[in-house]
Short mmCIF file of C-alpha atoms in Angstrom, two decimals:
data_model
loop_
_atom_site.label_atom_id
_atom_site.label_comp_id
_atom_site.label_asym_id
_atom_site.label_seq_id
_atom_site.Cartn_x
_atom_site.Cartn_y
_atom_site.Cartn_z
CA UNK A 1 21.79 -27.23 10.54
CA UNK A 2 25.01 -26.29 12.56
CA UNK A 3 26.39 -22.79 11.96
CA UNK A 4 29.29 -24.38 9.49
CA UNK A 5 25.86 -25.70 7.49
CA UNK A 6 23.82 -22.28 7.15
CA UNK A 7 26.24 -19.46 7.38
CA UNK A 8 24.12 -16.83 9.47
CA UNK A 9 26.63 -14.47 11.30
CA UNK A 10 25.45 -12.47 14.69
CA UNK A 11 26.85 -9.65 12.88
CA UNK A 12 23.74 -9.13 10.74
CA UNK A 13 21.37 -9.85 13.59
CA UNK A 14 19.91 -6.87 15.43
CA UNK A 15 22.07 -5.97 18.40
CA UNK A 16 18.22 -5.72 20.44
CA UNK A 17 16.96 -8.61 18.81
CA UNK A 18 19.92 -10.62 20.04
CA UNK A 19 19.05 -8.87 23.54
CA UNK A 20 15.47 -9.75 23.35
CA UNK A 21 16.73 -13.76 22.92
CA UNK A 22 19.36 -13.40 25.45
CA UNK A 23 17.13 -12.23 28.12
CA UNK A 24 14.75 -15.41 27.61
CA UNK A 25 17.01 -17.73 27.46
CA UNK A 26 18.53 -16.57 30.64
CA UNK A 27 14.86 -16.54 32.01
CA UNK A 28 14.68 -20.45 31.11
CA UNK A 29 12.94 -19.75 27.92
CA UNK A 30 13.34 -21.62 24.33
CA UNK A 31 13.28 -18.43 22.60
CA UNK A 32 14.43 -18.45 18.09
CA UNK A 33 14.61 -15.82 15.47
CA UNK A 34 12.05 -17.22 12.77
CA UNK A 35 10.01 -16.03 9.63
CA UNK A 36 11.26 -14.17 7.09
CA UNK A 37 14.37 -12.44 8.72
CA UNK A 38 15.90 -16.02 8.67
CA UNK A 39 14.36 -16.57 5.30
CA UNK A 40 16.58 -13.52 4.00
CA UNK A 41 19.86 -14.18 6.38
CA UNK A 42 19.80 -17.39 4.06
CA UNK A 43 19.32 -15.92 0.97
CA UNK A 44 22.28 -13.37 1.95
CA UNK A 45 19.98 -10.49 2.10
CA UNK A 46 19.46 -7.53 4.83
CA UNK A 47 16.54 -8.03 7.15
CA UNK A 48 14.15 -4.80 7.37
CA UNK A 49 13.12 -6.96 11.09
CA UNK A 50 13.10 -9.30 13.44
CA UNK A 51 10.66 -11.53 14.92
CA UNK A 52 11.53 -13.81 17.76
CA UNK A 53 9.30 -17.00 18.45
CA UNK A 54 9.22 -18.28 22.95
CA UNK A 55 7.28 -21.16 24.62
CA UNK A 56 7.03 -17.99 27.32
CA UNK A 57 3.29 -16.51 27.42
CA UNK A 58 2.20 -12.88 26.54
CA UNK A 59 2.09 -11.68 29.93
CA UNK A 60 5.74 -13.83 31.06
CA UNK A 61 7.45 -11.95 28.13
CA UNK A 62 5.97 -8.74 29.31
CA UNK A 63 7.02 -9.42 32.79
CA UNK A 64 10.70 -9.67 31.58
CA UNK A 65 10.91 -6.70 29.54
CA UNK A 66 9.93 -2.75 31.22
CA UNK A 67 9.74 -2.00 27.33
CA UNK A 68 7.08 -4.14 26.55
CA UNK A 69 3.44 -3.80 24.87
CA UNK A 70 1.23 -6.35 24.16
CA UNK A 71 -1.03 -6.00 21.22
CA UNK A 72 -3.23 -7.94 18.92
CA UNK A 73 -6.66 -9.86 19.32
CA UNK A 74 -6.58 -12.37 16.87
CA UNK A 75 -3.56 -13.50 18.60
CA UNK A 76 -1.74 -11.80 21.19
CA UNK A 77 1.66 -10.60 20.68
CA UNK A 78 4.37 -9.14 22.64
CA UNK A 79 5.96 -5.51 21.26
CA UNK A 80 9.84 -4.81 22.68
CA UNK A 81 10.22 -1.33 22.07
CA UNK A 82 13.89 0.00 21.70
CA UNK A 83 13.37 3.40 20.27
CA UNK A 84 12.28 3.30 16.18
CA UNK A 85 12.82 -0.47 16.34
CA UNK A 86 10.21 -2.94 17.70
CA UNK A 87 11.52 -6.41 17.94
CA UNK A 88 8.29 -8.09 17.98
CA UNK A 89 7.82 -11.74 20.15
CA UNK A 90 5.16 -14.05 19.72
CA UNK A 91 4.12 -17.10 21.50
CA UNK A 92 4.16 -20.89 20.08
CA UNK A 93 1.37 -21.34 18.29
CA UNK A 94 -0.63 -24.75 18.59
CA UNK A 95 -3.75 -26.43 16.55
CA UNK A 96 -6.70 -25.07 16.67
CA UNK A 97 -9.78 -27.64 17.14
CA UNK A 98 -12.96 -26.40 15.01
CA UNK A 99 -14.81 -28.86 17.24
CA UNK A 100 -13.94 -26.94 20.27
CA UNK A 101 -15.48 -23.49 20.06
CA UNK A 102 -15.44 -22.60 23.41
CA UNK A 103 -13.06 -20.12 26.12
CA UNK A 104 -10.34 -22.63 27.12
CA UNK A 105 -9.26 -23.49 23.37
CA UNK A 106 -9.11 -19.49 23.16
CA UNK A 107 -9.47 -20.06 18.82
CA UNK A 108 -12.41 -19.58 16.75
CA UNK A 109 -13.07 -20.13 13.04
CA UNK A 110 -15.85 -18.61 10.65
CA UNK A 111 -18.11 -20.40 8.61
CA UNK A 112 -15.51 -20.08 5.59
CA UNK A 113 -12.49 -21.35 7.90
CA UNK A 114 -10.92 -18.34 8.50
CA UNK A 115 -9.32 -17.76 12.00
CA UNK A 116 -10.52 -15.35 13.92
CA UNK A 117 -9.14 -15.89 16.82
CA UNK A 118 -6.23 -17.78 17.42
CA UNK A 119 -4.91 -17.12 20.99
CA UNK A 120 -3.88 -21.03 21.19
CA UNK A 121 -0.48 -21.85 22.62
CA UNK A 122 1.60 -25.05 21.42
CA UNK A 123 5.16 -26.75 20.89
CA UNK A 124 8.12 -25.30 18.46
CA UNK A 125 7.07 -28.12 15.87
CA UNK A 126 3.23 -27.11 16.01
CA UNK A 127 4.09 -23.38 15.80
CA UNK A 128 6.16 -24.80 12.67
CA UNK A 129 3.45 -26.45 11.13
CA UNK A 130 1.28 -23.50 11.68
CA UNK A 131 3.49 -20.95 9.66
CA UNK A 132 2.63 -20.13 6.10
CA UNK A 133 5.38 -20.92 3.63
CA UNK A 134 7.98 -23.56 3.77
CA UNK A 135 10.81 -21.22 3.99
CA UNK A 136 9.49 -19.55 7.16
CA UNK A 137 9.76 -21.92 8.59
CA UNK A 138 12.93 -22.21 9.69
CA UNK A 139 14.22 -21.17 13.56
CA UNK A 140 17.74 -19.63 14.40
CA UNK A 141 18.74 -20.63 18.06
CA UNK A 142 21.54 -18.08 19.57
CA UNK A 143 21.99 -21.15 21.81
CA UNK A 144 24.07 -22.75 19.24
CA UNK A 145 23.46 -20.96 16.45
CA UNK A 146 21.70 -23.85 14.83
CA UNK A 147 18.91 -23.32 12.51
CA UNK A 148 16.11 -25.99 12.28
CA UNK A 149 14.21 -26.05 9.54
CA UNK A 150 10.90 -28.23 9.61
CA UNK A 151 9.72 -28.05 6.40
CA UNK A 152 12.13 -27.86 3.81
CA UNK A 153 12.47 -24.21 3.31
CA UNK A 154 15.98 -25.07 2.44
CA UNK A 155 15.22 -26.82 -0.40
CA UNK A 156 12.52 -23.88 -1.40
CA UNK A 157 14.66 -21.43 -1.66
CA UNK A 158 17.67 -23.57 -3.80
CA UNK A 159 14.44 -24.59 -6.14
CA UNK A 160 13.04 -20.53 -5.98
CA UNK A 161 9.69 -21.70 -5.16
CA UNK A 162 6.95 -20.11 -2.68
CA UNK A 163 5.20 -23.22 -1.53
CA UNK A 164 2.59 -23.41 1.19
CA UNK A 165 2.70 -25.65 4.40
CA UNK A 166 0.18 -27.64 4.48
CA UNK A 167 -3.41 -28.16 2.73
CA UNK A 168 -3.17 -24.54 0.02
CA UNK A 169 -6.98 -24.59 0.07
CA UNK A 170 -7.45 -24.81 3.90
CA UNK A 171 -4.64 -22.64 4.92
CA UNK A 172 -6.30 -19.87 2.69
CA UNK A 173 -9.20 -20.48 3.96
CA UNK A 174 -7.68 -19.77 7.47
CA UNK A 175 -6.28 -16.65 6.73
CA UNK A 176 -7.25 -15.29 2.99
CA UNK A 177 -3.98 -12.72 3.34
CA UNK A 178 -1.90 -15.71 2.40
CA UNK A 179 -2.65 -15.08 -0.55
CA UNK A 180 -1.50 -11.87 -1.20
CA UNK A 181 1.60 -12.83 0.77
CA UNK A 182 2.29 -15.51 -1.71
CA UNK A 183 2.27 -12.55 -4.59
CA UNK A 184 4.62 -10.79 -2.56
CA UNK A 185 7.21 -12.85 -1.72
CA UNK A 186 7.48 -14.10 -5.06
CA UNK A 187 7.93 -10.94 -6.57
CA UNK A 188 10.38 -9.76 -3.89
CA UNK A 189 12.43 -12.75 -3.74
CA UNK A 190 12.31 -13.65 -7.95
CA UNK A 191 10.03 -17.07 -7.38
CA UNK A 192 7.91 -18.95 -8.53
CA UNK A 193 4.50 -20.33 -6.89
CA UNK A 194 4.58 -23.60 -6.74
CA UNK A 195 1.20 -24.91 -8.72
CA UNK A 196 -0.38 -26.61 -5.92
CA UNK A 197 0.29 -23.24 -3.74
CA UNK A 198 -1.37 -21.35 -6.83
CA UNK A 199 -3.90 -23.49 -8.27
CA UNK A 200 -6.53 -21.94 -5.70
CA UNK A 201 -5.74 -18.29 -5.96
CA UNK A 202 -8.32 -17.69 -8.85
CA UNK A 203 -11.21 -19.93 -7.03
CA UNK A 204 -10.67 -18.13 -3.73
CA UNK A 205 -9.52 -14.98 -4.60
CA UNK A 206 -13.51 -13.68 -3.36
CA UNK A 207 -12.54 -14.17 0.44
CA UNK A 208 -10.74 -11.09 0.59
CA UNK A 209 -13.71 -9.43 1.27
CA UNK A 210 -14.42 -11.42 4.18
CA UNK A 211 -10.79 -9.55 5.50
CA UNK A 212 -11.23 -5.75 7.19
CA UNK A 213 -10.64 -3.07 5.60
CA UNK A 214 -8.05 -1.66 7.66
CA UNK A 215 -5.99 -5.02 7.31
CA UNK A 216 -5.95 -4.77 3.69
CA UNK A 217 -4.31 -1.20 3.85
CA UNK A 218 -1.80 -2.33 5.74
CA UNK A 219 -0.88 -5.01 3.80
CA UNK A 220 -1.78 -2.53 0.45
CA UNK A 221 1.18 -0.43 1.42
CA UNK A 222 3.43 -3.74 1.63
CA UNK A 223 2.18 -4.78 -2.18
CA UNK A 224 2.91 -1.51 -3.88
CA UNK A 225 5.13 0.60 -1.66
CA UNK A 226 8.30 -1.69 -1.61
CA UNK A 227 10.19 -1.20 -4.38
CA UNK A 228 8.24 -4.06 -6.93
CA UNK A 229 4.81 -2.45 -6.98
CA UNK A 230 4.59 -2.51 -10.91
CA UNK A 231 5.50 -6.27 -11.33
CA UNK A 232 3.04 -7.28 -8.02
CA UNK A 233 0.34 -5.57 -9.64
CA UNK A 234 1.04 -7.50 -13.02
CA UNK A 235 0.75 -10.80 -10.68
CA UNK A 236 -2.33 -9.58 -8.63
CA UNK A 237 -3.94 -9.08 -11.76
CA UNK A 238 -2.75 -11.98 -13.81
CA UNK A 239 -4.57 -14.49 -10.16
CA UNK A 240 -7.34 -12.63 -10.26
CA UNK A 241 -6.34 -10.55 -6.99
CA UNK A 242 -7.21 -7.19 -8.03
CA UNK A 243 -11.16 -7.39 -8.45
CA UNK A 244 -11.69 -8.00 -4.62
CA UNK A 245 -9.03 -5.25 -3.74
CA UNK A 246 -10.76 -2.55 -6.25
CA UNK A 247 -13.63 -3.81 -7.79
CA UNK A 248 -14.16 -0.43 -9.86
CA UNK A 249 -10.73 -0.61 -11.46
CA UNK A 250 -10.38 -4.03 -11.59
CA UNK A 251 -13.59 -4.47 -14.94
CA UNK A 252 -11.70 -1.90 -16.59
CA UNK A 253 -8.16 -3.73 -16.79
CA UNK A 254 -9.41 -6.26 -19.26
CA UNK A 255 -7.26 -5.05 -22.20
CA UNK A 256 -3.58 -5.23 -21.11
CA UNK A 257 -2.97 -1.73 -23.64
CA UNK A 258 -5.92 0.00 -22.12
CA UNK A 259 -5.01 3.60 -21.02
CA UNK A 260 -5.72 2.59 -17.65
CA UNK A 261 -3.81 -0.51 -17.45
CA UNK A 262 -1.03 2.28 -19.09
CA UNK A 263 -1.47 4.86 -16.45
CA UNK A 264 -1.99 2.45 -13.90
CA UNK A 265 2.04 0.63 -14.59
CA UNK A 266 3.48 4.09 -15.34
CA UNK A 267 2.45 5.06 -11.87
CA UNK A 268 3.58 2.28 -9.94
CA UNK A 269 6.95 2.62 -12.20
CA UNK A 270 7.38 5.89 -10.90
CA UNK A 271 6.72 4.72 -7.37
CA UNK A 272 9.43 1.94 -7.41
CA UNK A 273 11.94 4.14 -8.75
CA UNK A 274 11.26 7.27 -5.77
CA UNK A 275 11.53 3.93 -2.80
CA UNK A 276 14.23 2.80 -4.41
CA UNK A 277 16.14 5.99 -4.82
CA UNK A 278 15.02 6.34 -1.07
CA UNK A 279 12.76 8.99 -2.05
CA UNK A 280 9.31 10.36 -0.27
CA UNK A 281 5.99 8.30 -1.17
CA UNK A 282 2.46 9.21 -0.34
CA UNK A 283 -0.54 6.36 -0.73
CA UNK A 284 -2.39 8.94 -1.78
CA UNK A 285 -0.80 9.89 -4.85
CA UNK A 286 -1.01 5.94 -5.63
CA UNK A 287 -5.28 5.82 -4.61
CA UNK A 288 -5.71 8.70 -6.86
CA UNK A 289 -4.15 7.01 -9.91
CA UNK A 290 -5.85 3.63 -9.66
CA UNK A 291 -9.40 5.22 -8.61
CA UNK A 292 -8.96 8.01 -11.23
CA UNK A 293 -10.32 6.08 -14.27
CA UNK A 294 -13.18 4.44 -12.51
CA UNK A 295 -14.00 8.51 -10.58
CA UNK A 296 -14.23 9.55 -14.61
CA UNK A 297 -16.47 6.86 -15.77
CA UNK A 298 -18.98 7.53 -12.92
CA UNK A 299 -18.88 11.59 -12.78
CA UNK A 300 -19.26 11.53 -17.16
CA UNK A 301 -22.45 8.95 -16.11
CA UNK A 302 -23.66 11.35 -13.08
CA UNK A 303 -24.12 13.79 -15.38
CA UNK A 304 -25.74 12.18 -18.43
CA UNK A 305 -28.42 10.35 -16.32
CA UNK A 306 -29.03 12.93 -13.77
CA UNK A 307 -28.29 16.01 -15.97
CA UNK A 308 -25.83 17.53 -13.63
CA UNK A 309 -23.21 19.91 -14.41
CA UNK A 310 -19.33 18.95 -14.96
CA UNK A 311 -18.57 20.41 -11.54
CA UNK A 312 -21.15 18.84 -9.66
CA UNK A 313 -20.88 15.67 -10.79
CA UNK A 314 -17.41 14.65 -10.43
CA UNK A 315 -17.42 16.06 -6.66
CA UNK A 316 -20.61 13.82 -6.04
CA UNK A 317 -18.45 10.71 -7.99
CA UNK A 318 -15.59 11.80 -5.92
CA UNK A 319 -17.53 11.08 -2.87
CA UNK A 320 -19.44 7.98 -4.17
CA UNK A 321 -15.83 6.51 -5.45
CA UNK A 322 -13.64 6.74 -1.90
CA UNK A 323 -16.80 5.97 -0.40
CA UNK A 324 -17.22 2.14 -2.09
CA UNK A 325 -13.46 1.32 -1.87
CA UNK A 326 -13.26 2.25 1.48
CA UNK A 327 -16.10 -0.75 1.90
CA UNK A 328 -12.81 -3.02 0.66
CA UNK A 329 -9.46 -0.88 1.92
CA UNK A 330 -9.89 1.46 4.17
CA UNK A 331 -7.87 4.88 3.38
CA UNK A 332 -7.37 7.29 6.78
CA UNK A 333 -8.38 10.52 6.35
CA UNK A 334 -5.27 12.24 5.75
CA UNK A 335 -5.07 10.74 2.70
CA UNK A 336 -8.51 10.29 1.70
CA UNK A 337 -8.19 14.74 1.33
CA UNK A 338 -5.08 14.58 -0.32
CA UNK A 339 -6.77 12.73 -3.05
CA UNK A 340 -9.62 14.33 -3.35
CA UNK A 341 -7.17 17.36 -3.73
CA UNK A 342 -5.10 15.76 -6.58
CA UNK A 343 -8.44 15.20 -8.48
CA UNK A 344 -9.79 18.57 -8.09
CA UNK A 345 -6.88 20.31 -9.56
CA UNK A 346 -6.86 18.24 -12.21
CA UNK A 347 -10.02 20.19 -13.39
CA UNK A 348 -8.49 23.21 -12.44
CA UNK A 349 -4.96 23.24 -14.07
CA UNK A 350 -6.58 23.78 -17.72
CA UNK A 351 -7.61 27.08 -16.35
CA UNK A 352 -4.55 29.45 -16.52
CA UNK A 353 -5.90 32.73 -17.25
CA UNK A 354 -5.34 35.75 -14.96
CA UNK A 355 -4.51 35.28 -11.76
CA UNK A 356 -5.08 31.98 -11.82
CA UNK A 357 -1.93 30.22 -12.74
CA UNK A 358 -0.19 31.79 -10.01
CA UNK A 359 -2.96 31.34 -7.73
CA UNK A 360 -2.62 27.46 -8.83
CA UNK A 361 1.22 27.39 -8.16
CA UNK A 362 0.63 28.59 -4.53
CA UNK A 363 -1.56 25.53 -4.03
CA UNK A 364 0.07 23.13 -1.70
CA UNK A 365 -0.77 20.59 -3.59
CA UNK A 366 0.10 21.90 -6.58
CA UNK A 367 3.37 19.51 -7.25
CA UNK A 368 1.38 16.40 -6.85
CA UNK A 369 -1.30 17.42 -9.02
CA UNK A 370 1.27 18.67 -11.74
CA UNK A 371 2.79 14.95 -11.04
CA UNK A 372 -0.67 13.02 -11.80
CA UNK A 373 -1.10 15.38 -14.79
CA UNK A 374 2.20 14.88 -16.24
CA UNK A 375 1.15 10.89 -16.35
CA UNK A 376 -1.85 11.15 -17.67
CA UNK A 377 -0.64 13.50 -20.25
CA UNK A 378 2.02 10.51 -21.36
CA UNK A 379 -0.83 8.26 -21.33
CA UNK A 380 -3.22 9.85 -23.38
CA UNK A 381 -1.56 12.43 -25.17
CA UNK A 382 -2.87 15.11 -26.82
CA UNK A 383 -4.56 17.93 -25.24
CA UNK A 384 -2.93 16.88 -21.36
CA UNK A 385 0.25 16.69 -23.11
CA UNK A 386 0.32 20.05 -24.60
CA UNK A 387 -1.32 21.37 -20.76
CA UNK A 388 1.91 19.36 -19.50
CA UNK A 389 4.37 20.87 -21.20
CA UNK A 390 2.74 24.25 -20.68
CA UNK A 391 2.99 23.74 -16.42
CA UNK A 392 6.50 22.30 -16.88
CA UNK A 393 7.78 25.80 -18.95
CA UNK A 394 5.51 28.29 -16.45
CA UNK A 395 6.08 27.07 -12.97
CA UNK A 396 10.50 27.12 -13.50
CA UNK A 397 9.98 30.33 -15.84
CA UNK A 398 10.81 34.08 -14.87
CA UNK A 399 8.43 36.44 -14.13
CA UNK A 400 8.97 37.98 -17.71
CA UNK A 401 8.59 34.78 -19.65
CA UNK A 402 5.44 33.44 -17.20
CA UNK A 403 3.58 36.80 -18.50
CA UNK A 404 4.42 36.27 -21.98
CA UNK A 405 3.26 32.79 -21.95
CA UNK A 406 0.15 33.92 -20.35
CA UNK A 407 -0.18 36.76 -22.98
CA UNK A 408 0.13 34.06 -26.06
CA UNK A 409 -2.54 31.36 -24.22
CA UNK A 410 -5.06 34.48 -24.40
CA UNK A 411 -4.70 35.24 -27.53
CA UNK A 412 -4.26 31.97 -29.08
CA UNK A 413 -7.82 30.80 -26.66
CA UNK A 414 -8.98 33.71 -29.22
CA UNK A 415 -9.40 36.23 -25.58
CA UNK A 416 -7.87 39.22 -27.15
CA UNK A 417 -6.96 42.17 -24.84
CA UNK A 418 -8.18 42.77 -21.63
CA UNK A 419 -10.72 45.13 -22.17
CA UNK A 420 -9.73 48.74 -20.37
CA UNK A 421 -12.25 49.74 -17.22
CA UNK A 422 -14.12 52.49 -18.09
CA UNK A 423 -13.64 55.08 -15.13
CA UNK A 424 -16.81 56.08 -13.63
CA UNK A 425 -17.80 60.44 -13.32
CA UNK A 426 -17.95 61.04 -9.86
CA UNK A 427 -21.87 61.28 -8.95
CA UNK A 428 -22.84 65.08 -8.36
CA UNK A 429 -23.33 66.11 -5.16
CA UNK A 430 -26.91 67.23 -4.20
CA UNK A 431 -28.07 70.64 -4.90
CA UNK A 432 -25.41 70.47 -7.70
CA UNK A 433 -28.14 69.91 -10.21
CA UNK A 434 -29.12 73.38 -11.82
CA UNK A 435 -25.33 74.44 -10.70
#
């Protein structure tokens, strides 16, 4: 397609991505933009990035650029760092030969047909065939501005359908992320899957597990922290892609008005409104409200079987709960406490009296925790509602009003008064006694 054709404008390409293809061209390199930043320049939308696609090797693209890292295993991959942005350059990519596991076809395949390693180097139109969907698979030359597009992507997009290149089964099979990819984009972009593309979600939705943990997180984030987390988590669920990403959440989804499908949507509501209002998100707040059901079920069963108390029990289920999903998605540290501090307080924020509320309000964590409780409290109702309503009122009132409140919770918990200390006599001295 000539630039009259496609209508992609070097205005809306990133001044160091254009850099990155000028440079290799001058070095005698084919070099394209490709993927999904030309998938969205077509669609008239706003790139988040840039990847550029080069017949040049790893270590030739790194020998052009001062500002280079190479990264990645599974295949090796060239970083161009210009300050926050990374404009990030891969090689070619050719077939990979299952017959041929040895050094020199540097690619290697499990039993299930999953890549893992793919460090084998090939033409534009092999690279083509090796991307994922049809519409990323079209390259934008700064050459001549021409895009090429090998396999209809085009005509994908005009029909709003995410359709794989290639054999659906066997291209899942090679990477299982696909498929989670294919939930993605057609949330994000309003498409359907095509039914060959989606006929083998259900069937192979189990080889997730066979992807590491720290992989899924990544991609995790890039589900439910875009904007369209609600609506991906409806699809996930709908193809059977939420029991191998939380397998203690997902047996408890099975009625769609179940208070923890409920919570679950009103969460990720919540979420898409704060990133799309360009507002602060933490993954933790979002772990603690899809493990927070599941954490209940096992700390109310800890302590019926074992015949531990309330407190002990949900800090052991606590544990037990990050502990298996961290066998699927890992969750770093830093977050891993944050939830565990959500969760505590959630026991904690029922008891107000004394000192306490105040001593609650100072917590850092205080906010998210009031957050998580103000959700389950529309949820469930009731009780949490009422507790709610009480936070909202005591942590914005004055000092006057906070003590009154406090005053009327003791009385109506049926406290009464707090009883006056009794001053102790000063003990006698000795030798005072017959004084």
């Amino acid at each position: 397609m000539p630039r009259a054709e496609h209508g992609i404008s070097r205005e809306d390409i990133s001044d160091n991505a254009l850099k990155v293809l000028y440079r290799l061209n001058s070095a005698g390199f084919e070099a394209y933009l490709v993927g999904g930043c030309v998938r969205d320049l077509m669609l008239g939308l706003l790139p988040k990035d840039f990847d550029v696609v080069t017949n040049a090797t790893p270590e030739q693209i790194k020998g052009l650029f001062r500002n280079c890292r190479l990264i990645g295993r599974r295949f090796r991959l060239a970083h161009i760092v210009f300050g926050r942005e990374i404009i990030e350059v891969a090689t070619f990519r050719g077939h990979h030969d299952p017959a041929a596991q040895d050094a020199s076809t540097r690619g290697k395949a499990s039993e299930d047909g999953q890549l893992l390693r793919d460090n084998v180097f090939g033409t534009i139109a092999e690279d083509a065939e090796r991307r994922d969907f049809t519409f990323n698979a079209m390259y934008y030359s700064v050459a001549d501005f021409s895009v090429t597009d090998f396999a209809n992507g085009r005509k994908a997009i005009a029909q709003k359908q995410v359709e794989l290149i290639g054999d659906p089964e066997v291209r899942y099979r090679e990477d299982p992320v696909r498929m989670l990819r294919a939930i993605r984009f057609a949330v994000k972009l309003n498409m359907k899957i095509a039914e060959p593309t989606a006929a083998p979600l259900k069937p192979l939705a189990h080889l997730l597990s066979n992807i590491p943990p720290a992989r899924l997180f990544e991609e995790t984030l890039k589900l439910f922290l875009s904007g369209q987390g609600k609506d991906t988590f409806v699809a996930l669920h709908d193809y059977g892609l939420l029991e191998p990403l939380f397998p203690q959440l997902a047996p408890l989804l099975n009625d769609p008005r179940s208070k923890e499908m409920q919570f679950a949507l009103t969460v990720l509501a919540n979420t898409d409104e704060r990133v799309n209002s360009n507002m602060r998100v933490t993954p933790a707040f979002l772990y603690a409200a899809l493990l927070w059901y599941p954490l209940e079920e096992h700390a109310q069963k800890l302590q019926a079987e074992a015949g531990l108390s309330q407190h002990d029990a949900f800090n052991i289920a606590a544990g037990d709960i990050l502990h298996r999903q961290t066998q699927r998605i890992m969750i770093p540290k830093r977050f891993s406490t944050v939830i565990r501090d959500i969760w505590m307080l959630q026991h904690r924020l029922p008891r107000r009296f004394g000192r306490r509320a105040f001593q609650l309000l100072s917590h850092p964590k205080f906010r998210a925790a009031y957050d998580f409780l103000q959700v389950r409290g529309e949820t469930e109702g009731g009780d949490l509602l009422e507790l709610t309503d009480w936070w909202t009122q005591f942590q914005h009132g004055e000092p006057g009003l906070q003590k009154k409140m406090l005053s009327t919770l003791r009385q109506k918990e049926g406290a009464g008064p707090k009883p006056k200390r009794r001053r102790k006599k000063p003990a006698k001295a000795k030798g005072d006694e017959n004084a």
